[in-house]
């Protein structure tokens, strides 16, 4: 069944008064296509070909309205010619075919790359769409849950591809209704469709799909892993869809485990997974119940709501009997094909999902921008959470001033209170890869030398290995002579193992060795200190012992000094003084000898007692005893 219409086609403002066929194909989250075929007499083929080439890129305005009755709205479609063909197949005449797309096709330019930080979805969408004339797209942005996204990347995608992926990932409606570009909640009109009255046929389809799955996610900022089940979330459905969900669970009883490896809101993994799980499930069940059919209502648009009913009356053998009207539900139109022939007779084929659907059927939270490993420049290395992360800037972010969020860096060893903490400096080059090739989940693999930033090591034989900080502190390993050198920034302190069994420690100012120190008492219990003035200080808290073979010198904290040895010699070239505040005792198991080449004085301020055994002998050349 088709209905007569008044169809108007304008190409660059010029009407096409006669055509063979007009087809407009409209789908959610896709460019609309149109095709116009009209005949050209033989004598006008040459001029028509010349004119046809000028129609590439031309604006097209199409309107279709019923000629026998009136509806509130006519079909209005705007587009652009992308292709023109001249067809000669039968007879003397020719056909011109104009193929084209909706105005959204102008958003299908060369792939581009950029990023957004801490932006709402509506802000990102507006930034993209605002680059195009508003009179062509008439954008309508209506997002119920307009969440702020921490980091969003458009990577080697056209503007339309990016918005299409963003809509699918967030479970949002995105379509052109012939006049407006809608992102978010549908701009809907409700149309009542009665079978037998402008609705020539319809089909209510029901099916089963897998609806049992788990999302496994990991939040590195809290080292927390969670597993969320689709059974833990509820979705808004009608009675039939709810029944089909339960049937689907029986038909596909196996639960799929899916790794959700997209970025997760820090320290909010449970809510994040729940929201993404809900989007995926809502999209999965949205087309368990579908409606399709053929109608003559030319004003139908994508996103409109159709209510399908049986007529309340039926005619049979010229007798009219009253029937109870049957309501088959209300549906969002997701696909529609408009067809109009040369006589102006029009019909459409439509496809729809239940109006209770909260997400369109193309929703997919796993859609990500795919990126390859590339270099970047370090912008910040002072991680506020102390997770040894850095922020980098890719070359394609430099113009906008954008940079990544805090991202993790690969290290050979990591753990609680341990690991290797060596971060690149701000302004230095690093190589970055992406987990699961997801451009929104970068990870730093390591730092890179370049023409302006060289190590200063290397050379023939590659025998020098080393680690050097920005201040010049370094550890150098020499595989040629087997030596190891550890030195500070000015080179005034160094420790060297020469590879031949020798080691040396050098300090330009002071060399100190401390044992038993801690944060509260850094001076420790024992300390050896040597300075560049030639001073050596050895300090202990309890005792000091020097032992060589059978000889030893021990000093105790109470002031006692013990000197032990087989032969003890005290010798100097000047004067030796023994001074004590109390007694001096000299004892020997055998003989004590005191010898002086010159005079010897024994003086006391009190009595002098000399006691011998069997005898006492005092002998000299001249002896005086008084």
Coordinates of C-alpha atoms in Angstrom, one line a residue:
X1 CA 0.0 0.0 0.0
X2 CA 1.2 3.5 -0.9
X3 CA -0.3 6.9 -0.5
X4 CA -0.2 9.8 -3.0
X5 CA 2.0 12.6 -1.8
X6 CA 3.2 16.1 -2.7
X7 CA 7.0 15.6 -3.0
X8 CA 9.3 18.5 -3.5
X9 CA 13.0 18.2 -4.2
X10 CA 15.4 21.2 -4.4
X11 CA 19.0 20.8 -5.4
X12 CA 21.0 24.0 -4.9
X13 CA 17.7 25.7 -4.7
X14 CA 16.5 24.4 -8.1
X15 CA 13.5 22.0 -8.2
X16 CA 13.5 18.6 -9.7
X17 CA 10.0 18.5 -11.1
X18 CA 10.1 14.9 -12.3
X19 CA 11.9 11.9 -10.8
X20 CA 11.8 8.2 -11.1
X21 CA 12.5 7.2 -7.6
X22 CA 13.4 8.8 -4.3
X23 CA 14.8 6.7 -1.4
X24 CA 15.9 8.0 2.0
X25 CA 17.5 5.6 4.5
X26 CA 17.7 6.7 8.2
X27 CA 19.3 4.9 11.1
X28 CA 20.4 5.7 14.6
X29 CA 24.1 6.5 15.2
X30 CA 24.8 6.6 11.4
X31 CA 24.7 9.0 8.5
X32 CA 21.4 9.0 6.6
X33 CA 21.6 8.2 2.9
X34 CA 19.4 9.3 0.0
X35 CA 19.2 8.5 -3.7
X36 CA 17.3 10.5 -6.3
X37 CA 16.9 9.1 -9.8
X38 CA 15.5 11.2 -12.7
X39 CA 15.4 10.8 -16.5
X40 CA 17.1 13.0 -19.1
X41 CA 16.0 13.1 -22.7
X42 CA 18.6 12.1 -25.3
X43 CA 19.0 15.7 -26.6
X44 CA 19.7 17.0 -23.1
X45 CA 22.3 14.4 -22.1
X46 CA 25.3 16.6 -22.9
X47 CA 24.1 19.6 -21.0
X48 CA 22.8 17.4 -18.1
X49 CA 26.2 15.9 -17.7
X50 CA 27.8 19.3 -17.4
X51 CA 25.1 20.3 -14.9
X52 CA 25.4 17.1 -13.0
X53 CA 29.1 17.6 -12.1
X54 CA 28.1 20.9 -10.6
X55 CA 25.7 19.1 -8.3
X56 CA 28.5 17.3 -6.4
X57 CA 28.5 18.9 -3.0
X58 CA 25.1 20.6 -3.6
X59 CA 22.6 21.1 -0.8
X60 CA 19.4 19.1 -1.1
X61 CA 16.1 19.8 0.5
X62 CA 13.3 17.2 0.4
X63 CA 9.8 17.5 1.7
X64 CA 7.1 14.9 1.5
X65 CA 3.5 15.5 2.6
X66 CA 0.2 13.6 1.9
X67 CA -1.9 15.0 -0.9
X68 CA -5.2 13.5 0.3
X69 CA -5.1 14.3 4.0
X70 CA -3.1 16.4 6.4
X71 CA -0.9 15.4 9.3
X72 CA 0.7 17.8 11.8
X73 CA 4.1 17.4 10.2
X74 CA 5.5 16.7 6.8
X75 CA 8.7 14.8 6.2
X76 CA 11.6 17.2 6.0
X77 CA 15.0 16.1 5.0
X78 CA 18.2 18.0 4.3
X79 CA 21.3 16.6 2.8
X80 CA 24.3 17.0 0.6
X81 CA 25.0 15.3 -2.8
X82 CA 28.2 13.3 -2.5
X83 CA 28.1 11.4 -5.8
X84 CA 26.5 11.9 -9.2
X85 CA 26.2 9.2 -11.8
X86 CA 25.0 9.2 -15.5
X87 CA 23.4 5.9 -16.4
X88 CA 22.6 4.7 -19.9
X89 CA 21.1 1.3 -20.1
X90 CA 18.0 1.0 -22.2
X91 CA 16.5 3.3 -24.9
X92 CA 17.7 6.7 -26.0
X93 CA 17.2 8.5 -22.7
X94 CA 19.6 8.5 -19.7
X95 CA 19.2 8.6 -16.0
X96 CA 20.9 10.9 -13.5
X97 CA 21.5 9.4 -10.1
X98 CA 22.2 11.7 -7.2
X99 CA 23.5 9.9 -4.1
X100 CA 24.2 11.7 -0.9
X101 CA 24.1 11.9 2.9
X102 CA 22.6 13.9 5.7
X103 CA 24.4 17.1 6.8
X104 CA 26.2 14.9 9.4
X105 CA 28.4 13.7 6.6
X106 CA 30.4 16.9 6.7
X107 CA 31.6 15.7 10.1
X108 CA 33.3 12.8 8.3
X109 CA 36.5 14.6 7.6
X110 CA 40.0 13.3 8.0
X111 CA 40.8 11.5 11.2
X112 CA 41.9 13.8 14.0
X113 CA 43.3 13.4 17.5
X114 CA 42.7 15.4 20.7
X115 CA 41.8 14.9 24.3
X116 CA 39.5 16.4 27.0
X117 CA 40.2 16.5 30.8
X118 CA 37.5 16.9 33.4
X119 CA 34.8 17.8 30.9
X120 CA 31.1 16.9 31.0
X121 CA 29.8 14.8 28.1
X122 CA 27.7 17.8 26.9
X123 CA 30.7 20.0 26.9
X124 CA 32.7 17.6 24.8
X125 CA 29.8 17.2 22.3
X126 CA 29.2 20.9 22.1
X127 CA 32.9 21.5 21.4
X128 CA 32.8 19.0 18.5
X129 CA 29.5 20.2 17.0
X130 CA 30.2 23.9 17.4
X131 CA 32.8 23.6 14.6
X132 CA 29.9 23.2 12.1
X133 CA 27.2 25.6 10.9
X134 CA 24.3 25.4 13.4
X135 CA 21.7 26.0 10.7
X136 CA 22.7 22.7 9.0
X137 CA 22.7 20.5 12.1
X138 CA 20.4 22.4 14.6
X139 CA 22.0 20.4 17.4
X140 CA 19.9 19.3 20.4
X141 CA 22.0 18.1 23.4
X142 CA 19.9 16.7 26.1
X143 CA 21.8 14.3 28.5
X144 CA 20.1 13.2 31.6
X145 CA 23.2 11.9 33.4
X146 CA 25.7 14.4 32.2
X147 CA 28.7 13.0 34.1
X148 CA 32.1 14.7 34.1
X149 CA 34.7 12.5 32.4
X150 CA 38.2 12.5 33.8
X151 CA 40.0 11.9 30.5
X152 CA 38.5 11.4 27.1
X153 CA 40.5 10.8 23.9
X154 CA 39.5 11.2 20.3
X155 CA 42.2 9.2 18.5
X156 CA 42.5 9.1 14.7
X157 CA 38.7 9.5 14.4
X158 CA 36.5 11.8 12.4
X159 CA 34.2 14.0 14.5
X160 CA 31.3 11.8 13.7
X161 CA 33.1 8.6 14.4
X162 CA 34.1 10.0 17.8
X163 CA 30.6 11.1 18.7
X164 CA 29.2 7.8 17.5
X165 CA 31.6 5.9 19.7
X166 CA 31.0 8.1 22.7
X167 CA 27.3 7.7 22.4
X168 CA 27.6 3.9 22.2
X169 CA 30.0 3.8 25.1
X170 CA 27.7 5.9 27.3
X171 CA 24.5 4.3 26.1
X172 CA 23.1 7.6 24.7
X173 CA 20.9 8.3 21.7
X174 CA 22.6 9.9 18.8
X175 CA 20.9 10.6 15.5
X176 CA 19.7 13.1 12.9
X177 CA 16.0 13.3 12.5
X178 CA 16.0 15.0 9.2
X179 CA 16.3 18.5 10.7
X180 CA 18.0 18.2 14.1
X181 CA 21.1 16.4 15.3
X182 CA 20.1 14.9 18.6
X183 CA 22.5 13.7 21.3
X184 CA 20.9 12.4 24.4
X185 CA 17.2 12.0 25.2
X186 CA 15.1 11.6 22.0
X187 CA 13.1 14.6 20.7
X188 CA 10.0 12.5 20.1
X189 CA 6.5 13.0 18.7
X190 CA 3.9 10.3 19.4
X191 CA 2.1 8.8 16.4
X192 CA -0.9 6.5 16.7
X193 CA -0.8 3.7 14.0
X194 CA -3.8 1.6 13.3
X195 CA -3.5 -1.5 11.2
X196 CA -5.4 -1.1 8.0
X197 CA -5.3 2.7 8.3
X198 CA -1.9 3.9 6.9
X199 CA -0.3 0.8 8.5
X200 CA -0.4 -1.9 5.8
X201 CA 1.5 -4.5 7.7
X202 CA 3.5 -4.9 10.9
X203 CA 5.5 -7.5 12.8
X204 CA 6.1 -7.9 16.5
X205 CA 9.3 -9.9 16.9
X206 CA 10.6 -11.5 20.1
X207 CA 13.9 -13.3 20.6
X208 CA 16.5 -14.5 23.1
X209 CA 19.9 -13.1 23.6
X210 CA 22.7 -13.7 26.2
X211 CA 22.1 -11.5 29.2
X212 CA 24.2 -13.2 31.9
X213 CA 27.6 -11.6 32.3
X214 CA 30.1 -10.4 35.0
X215 CA 32.3 -7.4 34.8
X216 CA 35.7 -7.7 36.4
X217 CA 37.5 -4.4 37.1
X218 CA 40.6 -3.2 38.9
X219 CA 41.4 0.1 40.5
X220 CA 45.1 0.6 40.9
X221 CA 44.8 3.7 43.1
X222 CA 43.3 1.5 45.8
X223 CA 44.6 -1.9 44.6
X224 CA 41.0 -3.1 44.7
X225 CA 39.4 -5.7 42.3
X226 CA 35.7 -6.2 42.0
X227 CA 33.4 -8.5 40.2
X228 CA 29.9 -7.3 39.4
X229 CA 27.1 -9.5 38.0
X230 CA 24.4 -8.4 35.6
X231 CA 22.0 -10.1 38.0
X232 CA 22.8 -7.4 40.5
X233 CA 21.3 -4.6 38.4
X234 CA 17.8 -3.9 37.3
X235 CA 16.6 -2.3 34.1
X236 CA 13.4 -0.6 33.1
X237 CA 11.3 -2.9 30.8
X238 CA 7.8 -3.8 29.9
X239 CA 6.1 -7.0 30.8
X240 CA 6.9 -8.8 27.6
X241 CA 10.6 -7.8 27.6
X242 CA 10.9 -8.9 31.3
X243 CA 9.6 -12.3 30.3
X244 CA 12.0 -12.5 27.4
X245 CA 14.9 -11.6 29.8
X246 CA 14.1 -14.6 32.0
X247 CA 13.7 -16.8 28.9
X248 CA 17.1 -15.6 27.7
X249 CA 18.7 -16.6 31.0
X250 CA 17.4 -20.1 30.5
X251 CA 18.3 -20.3 26.8
X252 CA 21.8 -18.9 27.5
X253 CA 22.6 -20.2 31.0
X254 CA 26.4 -19.7 30.9
X255 CA 27.6 -16.5 32.6
X256 CA 30.3 -14.7 30.7
X257 CA 33.2 -13.1 32.5
X258 CA 34.3 -9.9 30.9
X259 CA 37.4 -7.9 31.9
X260 CA 36.4 -4.2 32.1
X261 CA 39.9 -2.8 31.4
X262 CA 38.8 0.8 30.8
X263 CA 39.8 3.6 33.2
X264 CA 37.9 3.4 36.5
X265 CA 37.0 6.3 38.7
X266 CA 39.6 6.3 41.4
X267 CA 38.4 4.8 44.7
X268 CA 34.9 4.4 43.3
X269 CA 35.2 1.0 41.5
X270 CA 31.9 -0.4 42.8
X271 CA 29.7 2.4 41.6
X272 CA 31.6 2.7 38.3
X273 CA 31.2 -1.0 37.4
X274 CA 27.6 -0.9 38.4
X275 CA 26.8 2.0 36.1
X276 CA 28.7 0.4 33.1
X277 CA 27.1 -2.9 33.8
X278 CA 23.7 -1.3 33.7
X279 CA 24.4 0.5 30.3
X280 CA 25.5 -2.8 28.8
X281 CA 22.5 -4.7 30.0
X282 CA 20.0 -2.0 29.0
X283 CA 21.4 -2.0 25.5
X284 CA 21.5 -5.8 25.3
X285 CA 17.8 -6.2 26.2
X286 CA 16.5 -3.2 24.3
X287 CA 15.8 -5.1 21.2
X288 CA 14.6 -8.4 22.6
X289 CA 11.2 -7.1 21.6
X290 CA 11.0 -5.2 18.3
X291 CA 8.3 -3.9 16.0
X292 CA 8.6 -3.5 12.2
X293 CA 6.2 -2.7 9.5
X294 CA 5.2 -0.7 6.5
X295 CA 3.2 2.5 6.7
X296 CA 2.1 5.5 4.6
X297 CA 2.8 8.1 7.3
X298 CA 5.4 10.2 5.6
X299 CA 6.1 12.4 8.7
X300 CA 7.7 9.5 10.7
X301 CA 11.2 10.4 12.0
X302 CA 13.9 8.6 13.9
X303 CA 13.3 8.9 17.6
X304 CA 9.5 9.3 17.2
X305 CA 7.2 7.1 19.3
X306 CA 4.7 5.0 17.4
X307 CA 1.8 3.3 19.2
X308 CA 0.6 0.3 17.2
X309 CA -3.1 -0.8 17.4
X310 CA -5.6 -2.9 15.7
X311 CA -8.6 -1.1 14.4
X312 CA -11.7 -1.2 16.7
X313 CA -13.9 -2.3 13.8
X314 CA -13.6 -5.0 11.1
X315 CA -15.6 -5.5 7.9
X316 CA -16.5 -9.0 6.8
X317 CA -19.1 -9.8 4.2
X318 CA -20.3 -6.2 4.3
X319 CA -21.2 -6.6 8.0
X320 CA -19.5 -4.4 10.5
X321 CA -18.9 -6.0 13.9
X322 CA -17.5 -4.3 16.9
X323 CA -14.1 -5.6 18.1
X324 CA -12.1 -4.9 21.2
X325 CA -9.1 -2.9 20.0
X326 CA -5.7 -4.6 20.5
X327 CA -2.7 -2.4 21.6
X328 CA 0.7 -3.8 20.6
X329 CA 2.7 -1.3 22.6
X330 CA 4.7 1.8 21.9
X331 CA 8.1 1.9 20.2
X332 CA 10.9 4.3 19.5
X333 CA 11.7 4.3 15.8
X334 CA 15.3 3.3 15.3
X335 CA 15.4 2.7 11.5
X336 CA 13.2 3.9 8.7
X337 CA 13.3 3.7 4.9
X338 CA 11.3 6.2 2.9
X339 CA 10.4 5.3 -0.7
X340 CA 8.6 7.5 -3.2
X341 CA 8.1 6.7 -6.9
X342 CA 7.7 8.8 -10.0
X343 CA 3.9 9.0 -9.4
X344 CA 4.5 10.4 -6.0
X345 CA 3.2 7.3 -4.2
X346 CA 4.9 6.9 -0.9
X347 CA 5.5 4.2 1.8
X348 CA 8.1 3.5 4.5
X349 CA 9.5 0.5 6.3
X350 CA 10.2 1.1 9.9
X351 CA 11.9 -0.7 12.8
X352 CA 11.5 0.1 16.5
X353 CA 12.3 -0.9 20.1
X354 CA 10.1 -0.6 23.2
X355 CA 9.6 2.9 24.5
X356 CA 10.6 1.7 27.9
X357 CA 14.2 1.2 26.6
X358 CA 16.6 3.4 28.5
X359 CA 19.5 2.8 26.1
X360 CA 19.6 2.3 22.3
X361 CA 20.5 -1.1 21.0
X362 CA 24.0 -0.2 19.9
X363 CA 25.3 0.6 23.4
X364 CA 28.7 -0.9 24.1
X365 CA 30.8 0.1 27.1
X366 CA 33.9 -1.7 25.7
X367 CA 34.3 0.6 22.7
X368 CA 37.6 2.4 23.1
X369 CA 40.0 4.6 21.0
X370 CA 42.8 2.4 19.7
X371 CA 46.3 3.8 19.9
X372 CA 49.8 2.6 19.3
X373 CA 53.0 3.1 21.5
X374 CA 54.4 6.6 21.1
X375 CA 56.8 9.1 22.8
X376 CA 55.7 11.9 25.1
X377 CA 57.2 14.6 27.3
X378 CA 57.0 14.5 31.1
X379 CA 54.9 17.4 32.5
X380 CA 54.7 16.5 36.2
X381 CA 56.3 13.9 38.5
X382 CA 55.1 15.0 41.9
X383 CA 52.3 12.5 42.4
X384 CA 50.0 13.8 45.1
X385 CA 49.1 10.2 46.1
X386 CA 52.7 9.0 46.3
X387 CA 52.1 6.3 43.7
X388 CA 55.2 7.1 41.7
X389 CA 53.0 8.2 38.7
X390 CA 53.7 11.0 36.2
X391 CA 51.8 13.2 33.8
X392 CA 52.9 13.4 30.2
X393 CA 52.0 15.4 27.1
X394 CA 51.8 13.8 23.7
X395 CA 52.7 15.8 20.6
X396 CA 49.1 16.1 19.6
X397 CA 48.2 17.6 23.0
X398 CA 50.8 20.4 22.8
X399 CA 48.7 23.0 20.9
X400 CA 45.7 22.7 23.3
X401 CA 47.8 22.5 26.4
X402 CA 46.2 19.2 27.3
X403 CA 48.0 16.4 29.2
X404 CA 47.3 13.0 30.6
X405 CA 46.0 12.3 34.1
X406 CA 48.4 10.7 36.5
X407 CA 49.6 7.5 34.8
X408 CA 51.6 4.6 36.1
X409 CA 55.2 3.9 35.1
X410 CA 56.8 0.5 34.5
X411 CA 59.5 -0.3 37.0
X412 CA 61.5 -3.6 37.5
X413 CA 60.5 -3.8 41.2
X414 CA 57.6 -2.4 43.1
X415 CA 55.7 -3.1 46.4
X416 CA 54.7 -1.7 49.7
X417 CA 57.6 0.2 51.2
X418 CA 60.0 -1.2 48.6
X419 CA 60.8 -1.1 45.0
X420 CA 62.8 1.0 42.5
X421 CA 61.8 4.7 42.5
X422 CA 63.5 6.3 39.5
X423 CA 61.2 8.8 37.8
X424 CA 62.1 10.8 34.7
X425 CA 62.5 14.6 35.1
X426 CA 60.0 17.2 33.9
X427 CA 60.7 18.0 30.2
X428 CA 62.3 14.7 29.4
X429 CA 61.1 12.2 26.8
X430 CA 59.4 8.9 27.6
X431 CA 57.9 6.1 25.6
X432 CA 54.2 5.4 26.4
X433 CA 52.1 2.4 25.5
X434 CA 48.4 1.7 26.3
X435 CA 46.8 -1.1 28.2
X436 CA 44.6 -3.1 25.8
X437 CA 45.6 -0.5 23.2
X438 CA 43.2 1.9 24.9
X439 CA 44.3 5.5 24.2
X440 CA 42.5 6.5 27.5
X441 CA 44.7 4.2 29.6
X442 CA 48.4 5.0 28.9
X443 CA 51.3 3.5 30.8
X444 CA 54.9 4.7 30.7
X445 CA 57.4 2.0 29.7
X446 CA 60.6 4.0 30.2
X447 CA 62.6 7.1 29.4
X448 CA 64.4 7.8 26.1
X449 CA 67.7 9.5 25.2
X450 CA 67.6 11.8 22.2
X451 CA 69.8 14.2 20.2
X452 CA 69.7 16.9 22.9
X453 CA 69.6 14.6 25.9
X454 CA 72.6 12.1 25.8
X455 CA 73.9 9.9 28.6
X456 CA 77.6 10.8 28.1
X457 CA 78.5 7.1 28.4
X458 CA 78.8 4.3 25.9
X459 CA 81.5 4.1 23.3
X460 CA 83.3 1.3 21.5
X461 CA 83.0 -2.0 23.4
X462 CA 80.0 -0.8 25.4
X463 CA 81.9 -1.5 28.6
X464 CA 80.6 1.4 30.7
X465 CA 77.3 1.0 32.4
X466 CA 75.9 3.5 34.9
X467 CA 73.2 5.3 36.8
X468 CA 73.5 9.1 37.1
X469 CA 71.0 11.6 38.6
X470 CA 70.2 15.0 37.4
X471 CA 72.7 16.5 39.9
X472 CA 75.5 14.3 38.8
X473 CA 75.4 11.6 41.6
X474 CA 76.4 8.4 39.8
X475 CA 77.2 4.7 40.0
X476 CA 79.5 3.6 37.2
X477 CA 80.3 0.0 36.3
X478 CA 83.4 -0.5 34.1
X479 CA 83.4 -4.0 32.4
X480 CA 86.8 -3.3 30.9
X481 CA 88.8 -3.2 34.2
X482 CA 86.0 -4.6 36.4
X483 CA 85.9 -1.5 38.6
X484 CA 82.9 0.1 40.3
X485 CA 82.7 3.8 41.1
X486 CA 80.2 5.5 43.4
X487 CA 80.5 9.3 43.5
X488 CA 78.6 12.4 44.4
X489 CA 77.7 15.4 42.3
X490 CA 80.9 17.5 42.7
X491 CA 83.0 14.4 42.7
X492 CA 84.4 15.3 46.1
X493 CA 83.3 12.0 47.7
X494 CA 83.8 8.6 46.0
X495 CA 84.1 5.0 46.7
X496 CA 85.9 2.8 44.2
X497 CA 86.5 -1.0 43.9
X498 CA 89.2 -1.3 41.3
X499 CA 88.5 -4.8 40.1
X500 CA 91.8 -6.2 41.4
X501 CA 90.8 -6.7 45.0
X502 CA 91.5 -3.1 46.1
X503 CA 89.0 -0.6 47.4
X504 CA 89.3 3.1 48.3
X505 CA 87.1 5.7 49.9
X506 CA 87.9 9.4 49.4
X507 CA 86.4 12.6 50.7
X508 CA 87.5 16.1 50.0
X509 CA 86.4 17.5 53.3
X510 CA 85.4 15.0 56.0
X511 CA 85.1 11.3 56.2
X512 CA 82.9 10.0 59.0
X513 CA 81.8 6.5 60.0
X514 CA 79.0 6.3 62.5
X515 CA 77.6 3.1 64.2
X516 CA 74.4 2.9 66.3
X517 CA 72.8 6.1 65.1
X518 CA 69.1 6.6 64.4
X519 CA 66.7 9.5 63.6
X520 CA 66.5 10.6 67.3
X521 CA 70.3 10.2 67.9
X522 CA 72.1 10.5 64.6
X523 CA 75.5 10.8 66.3
X524 CA 75.4 7.0 67.2
X525 CA 77.4 5.0 69.7
X526 CA 80.7 4.9 67.9
X527 CA 82.2 7.3 65.4
X528 CA 85.4 7.7 63.3
X529 CA 85.9 11.1 61.9
X530 CA 88.7 12.3 59.6
X531 CA 89.0 15.7 58.0
X532 CA 91.1 17.6 55.5
X533 CA 93.0 19.3 58.3
X534 CA 94.7 16.1 59.2
X535 CA 92.6 15.4 62.3
X536 CA 91.4 12.0 63.2
X537 CA 88.8 11.5 65.9
X538 CA 87.7 8.1 67.2
X539 CA 84.8 8.2 69.6
X540 CA 83.1 5.4 71.5
X541 CA 80.5 5.3 74.2
X542 CA 81.7 2.2 76.1
X543 CA 85.2 1.1 75.3
X544 CA 87.9 1.2 72.6
X545 CA 90.2 -1.8 72.0
X546 CA 93.1 -2.0 69.6
X547 CA 94.6 -5.5 69.3
X548 CA 97.5 -6.9 67.3
X549 CA 98.6 -10.4 68.0
X550 CA 99.4 -10.6 71.8
X551 CA 99.4 -6.8 72.1
X552 CA 96.4 -4.7 73.0
X553 CA 95.3 -1.3 74.1
X554 CA 91.9 -0.9 75.8
X555 CA 90.3 2.3 77.0
X556 CA 87.1 2.1 79.1
X557 CA 84.3 4.6 79.7
X558 CA 85.3 4.7 83.4
X559 CA 88.7 6.1 82.5
X560 CA 90.7 2.9 82.8
X561 CA 93.4 2.3 80.2
X562 CA 95.0 -1.1 79.8
X563 CA 98.1 -1.6 77.7
X564 CA 99.3 -5.2 77.3
X565 CA 102.3 -6.7 75.4
X566 CA 105.5 -8.8 75.7
X567 CA 107.8 -5.8 75.4
X568 CA 106.5 -2.2 75.8
X569 CA 108.7 0.6 74.7
X570 CA 108.0 4.3 75.2
X571 CA 110.5 6.3 73.2
X572 CA 110.6 9.9 72.2
X573 CA 113.2 12.5 71.0
X574 CA 112.1 15.1 73.5
X575 CA 110.6 14.9 76.9
X576 CA 108.2 12.4 78.4
X577 CA 105.9 13.5 81.2
X578 CA 103.8 11.2 83.4
X579 CA 101.3 13.2 85.4
X580 CA 98.6 11.8 87.7
X581 CA 96.4 13.3 90.3
X582 CA 96.8 10.2 92.6
X583 CA 99.2 7.3 92.8
X584 CA 101.6 5.8 90.3
X585 CA 102.5 2.1 90.8
X586 CA 105.3 0.4 88.9
X587 CA 105.7 -3.3 89.5
X588 CA 107.5 -6.2 87.9
X589 CA 107.9 -9.9 88.7
X590 CA 111.6 -9.6 88.2
X591 CA 113.7 -6.5 87.8
X592 CA 112.8 -2.8 87.4
X593 CA 115.5 -0.7 85.8
X594 CA 115.5 3.1 85.5
X595 CA 118.4 4.4 83.5
X596 CA 119.3 8.0 82.6
X597 CA 122.4 9.1 80.6
X598 CA 122.3 12.4 82.5
X599 CA 121.1 13.4 86.0
X600 CA 118.1 11.8 87.6
X601 CA 116.1 13.6 90.2
X602 CA 113.7 12.0 92.6
X603 CA 111.7 14.6 94.5
X604 CA 108.8 14.4 96.8
X605 CA 106.9 17.0 98.9
X606 CA 106.6 14.5 101.8
X607 CA 108.5 11.5 103.1
X608 CA 110.6 9.3 100.8
X609 CA 110.7 5.6 101.7
X610 CA 113.0 3.2 99.9
X611 CA 112.7 -0.4 101.1
X612 CA 114.8 -3.3 100.1
X613 CA 114.8 -7.0 100.9
X614 CA 118.0 -8.6 102.4
X615 CA 120.0 -5.5 101.5
X616 CA 119.8 -2.0 99.9
X617 CA 122.8 -0.7 97.9
X618 CA 123.3 2.9 96.9
X619 CA 126.4 3.4 94.9
X620 CA 128.0 6.3 93.0
X621 CA 131.3 8.2 92.6
X622 CA 130.1 10.8 95.0
X623 CA 127.2 9.9 97.3
X624 CA 125.5 12.3 99.8
X625 CA 122.7 11.1 102.0
X626 CA 121.1 13.7 104.3

